[in-house]
Short mmCIF file of C-alpha atoms in Angstrom, two decimals:
data_model
loop_
_atom_site.label_atom_id
_atom_site.label_comp_id
_atom_site.label_asym_id
_atom_site.label_seq_id
_atom_site.Cartn_x
_atom_site.Cartn_y
_atom_site.Cartn_z
CA MET A 532 32.14 31.74 -81.35
CA LYS A 533 33.72 30.36 -78.18
CA TYR A 534 34.76 33.86 -77.09
CA ILE A 535 31.33 35.31 -77.80
CA THR A 536 29.69 32.59 -75.70
CA LEU A 537 32.16 33.19 -72.89
CA LEU A 538 31.59 36.94 -73.08
CA PHE A 539 27.82 36.40 -73.02
CA PHE A 540 27.96 34.31 -69.83
CA PHE A 541 30.37 36.77 -68.24
CA PHE A 542 27.96 39.60 -69.05
CA ILE A 543 24.97 37.75 -67.55
CA SER A 544 26.82 36.89 -64.35
CA SER A 545 28.37 40.33 -63.92
CA CYS A 546 26.29 41.10 -60.81
CA ALA A 547 28.27 38.46 -58.95
CA PHE A 548 31.39 40.53 -59.48
CA VAL A 549 29.95 43.70 -57.95
CA PRO A 550 31.82 44.30 -54.69
CA LEU A 551 29.58 44.79 -51.66
CA TYR A 552 31.10 48.19 -50.89
CA SER A 553 30.00 49.50 -54.29
CA ILE A 554 26.29 48.92 -53.62
CA PRO A 555 24.84 52.33 -52.63
CA ASN A 556 23.00 52.60 -49.32
CA SER A 557 20.07 54.12 -51.19
CA ASP A 558 19.44 50.82 -53.02
CA ALA A 559 17.64 49.38 -49.99
CA LYS A 560 16.23 51.24 -47.02
CA TRP A 561 13.40 51.40 -44.52
CA ILE A 562 10.91 54.17 -45.30
CA HIS A 563 7.67 55.26 -43.65
CA LYS A 564 4.55 53.97 -45.43
CA VAL A 565 2.76 57.31 -45.35
CA THR A 566 5.40 60.05 -45.26
CA GLY A 567 8.18 58.34 -47.22
CA GLU A 568 10.78 59.43 -44.66
CA GLU A 569 13.69 57.15 -43.82
CA VAL A 570 13.71 55.43 -40.44
CA PRO A 571 15.55 57.47 -37.78
CA ASP A 572 18.82 55.91 -36.63
CA SER A 573 17.63 55.87 -33.03
CA LEU A 574 14.53 53.81 -33.88
CA TYR A 575 16.51 51.45 -36.11
CA SER A 576 19.06 50.89 -33.35
CA GLN A 577 16.33 50.35 -30.76
CA CYS A 578 14.60 47.70 -32.90
CA ALA A 579 17.93 46.01 -33.64
CA ARG A 580 18.88 45.89 -29.95
CA ASP A 581 15.43 44.66 -28.89
CA ALA A 582 15.44 41.95 -31.58
CA THR A 583 18.90 40.79 -30.55
CA PHE A 584 17.94 40.67 -26.89
CA SER A 585 14.70 38.77 -27.56
CA ILE A 586 16.48 36.09 -29.64
CA LEU A 587 19.77 35.73 -27.74
CA GLY A 588 18.69 36.81 -24.26
CA ARG A 589 21.52 39.35 -24.30
CA TYR A 590 22.88 42.15 -26.46
CA ALA A 591 25.43 41.47 -29.20
CA TYR A 592 29.11 41.82 -28.39
CA LEU A 593 30.53 44.86 -30.16
CA ASP A 594 34.18 44.30 -29.30
CA ARG A 595 34.59 40.83 -30.83
CA LEU A 596 33.10 38.43 -33.32
CA ASP A 597 29.88 37.02 -31.88
CA LYS A 598 29.31 33.56 -33.39
CA GLU A 599 25.95 33.06 -31.70
CA TYR A 600 24.77 36.41 -33.09
CA LEU A 601 25.90 35.49 -36.61
CA ASP A 602 24.19 32.09 -36.38
CA GLU A 603 20.89 33.75 -35.43
CA LEU A 604 21.25 36.77 -37.73
CA VAL A 605 18.35 35.86 -40.05
CA ASN A 606 15.97 35.42 -37.09
CA ILE A 607 17.22 38.67 -35.56
CA GLN A 608 16.67 40.51 -38.85
CA LYS A 609 13.13 39.12 -39.11
CA LYS A 610 12.34 40.30 -35.58
CA GLU A 611 13.95 43.69 -36.31
CA GLY A 612 11.91 43.98 -39.52
CA LYS A 613 8.70 43.17 -37.65
CA CYS A 614 9.49 45.90 -35.10
CA LEU A 615 10.06 48.51 -37.82
CA TYR A 616 7.00 47.35 -39.78
CA GLU A 617 4.77 47.67 -36.71
CA LYS A 618 6.01 51.24 -36.32
CA GLY A 619 4.89 52.10 -39.87
CA PHE A 620 8.01 51.45 -41.95
CA ILE A 621 8.46 49.24 -45.00
CA PHE A 622 11.62 47.80 -46.56
CA LYS A 623 12.12 49.19 -50.05
CA THR A 624 14.69 48.22 -52.67
CA LYS A 625 15.30 49.68 -56.10
CA LEU A 626 13.95 47.58 -58.95
CA PHE A 627 17.25 46.74 -60.64
CA SER A 628 19.50 46.75 -57.62
CA ALA A 629 22.41 44.43 -56.95
CA TYR A 630 21.52 44.67 -53.24
CA CYS A 631 19.17 41.69 -53.10
CA TYR A 632 21.30 39.70 -55.47
CA ARG A 633 24.43 40.01 -53.29
CA LEU A 634 22.70 40.23 -49.89
CA GLU A 635 19.98 37.67 -50.51
CA ASP A 636 19.71 36.58 -46.86
CA VAL A 637 18.91 40.15 -45.77
CA CYS A 638 16.29 40.57 -48.47
CA ASN A 639 14.71 37.22 -47.63
CA ALA A 640 14.49 38.21 -43.97
CA TYR A 641 12.85 41.55 -44.81
CA LYS A 642 10.73 40.60 -47.86
CA GLU A 643 7.51 40.12 -45.88
CA PHE A 644 7.85 43.73 -44.68
CA SER A 645 8.16 45.30 -48.12
CA ARG A 646 4.48 46.11 -48.65
#
């Protein structure tokens, strides 16, 4: 009985053991409300850069770890999500995806832009 109980709890918590690299990119993405097309990389990059600049007053450092950027990441993601949403895109995740379970902070930042 002890092993069955242990196996049951292991089975329930198995999403915690899913490595981040094994979550497919298609589990969560920005798509256009009307056409269903994915956001172009150029637009995504533009919104990300604009959001970073508006929060930090500068662009993120690409050559080293940027602590200030990481501290403000949730606010930057919210601003980025607002930019994409205003351009007609929504954040969509698959129903039974491990994406929001493992990357909860990203999903919380984007959840208001999912409809």
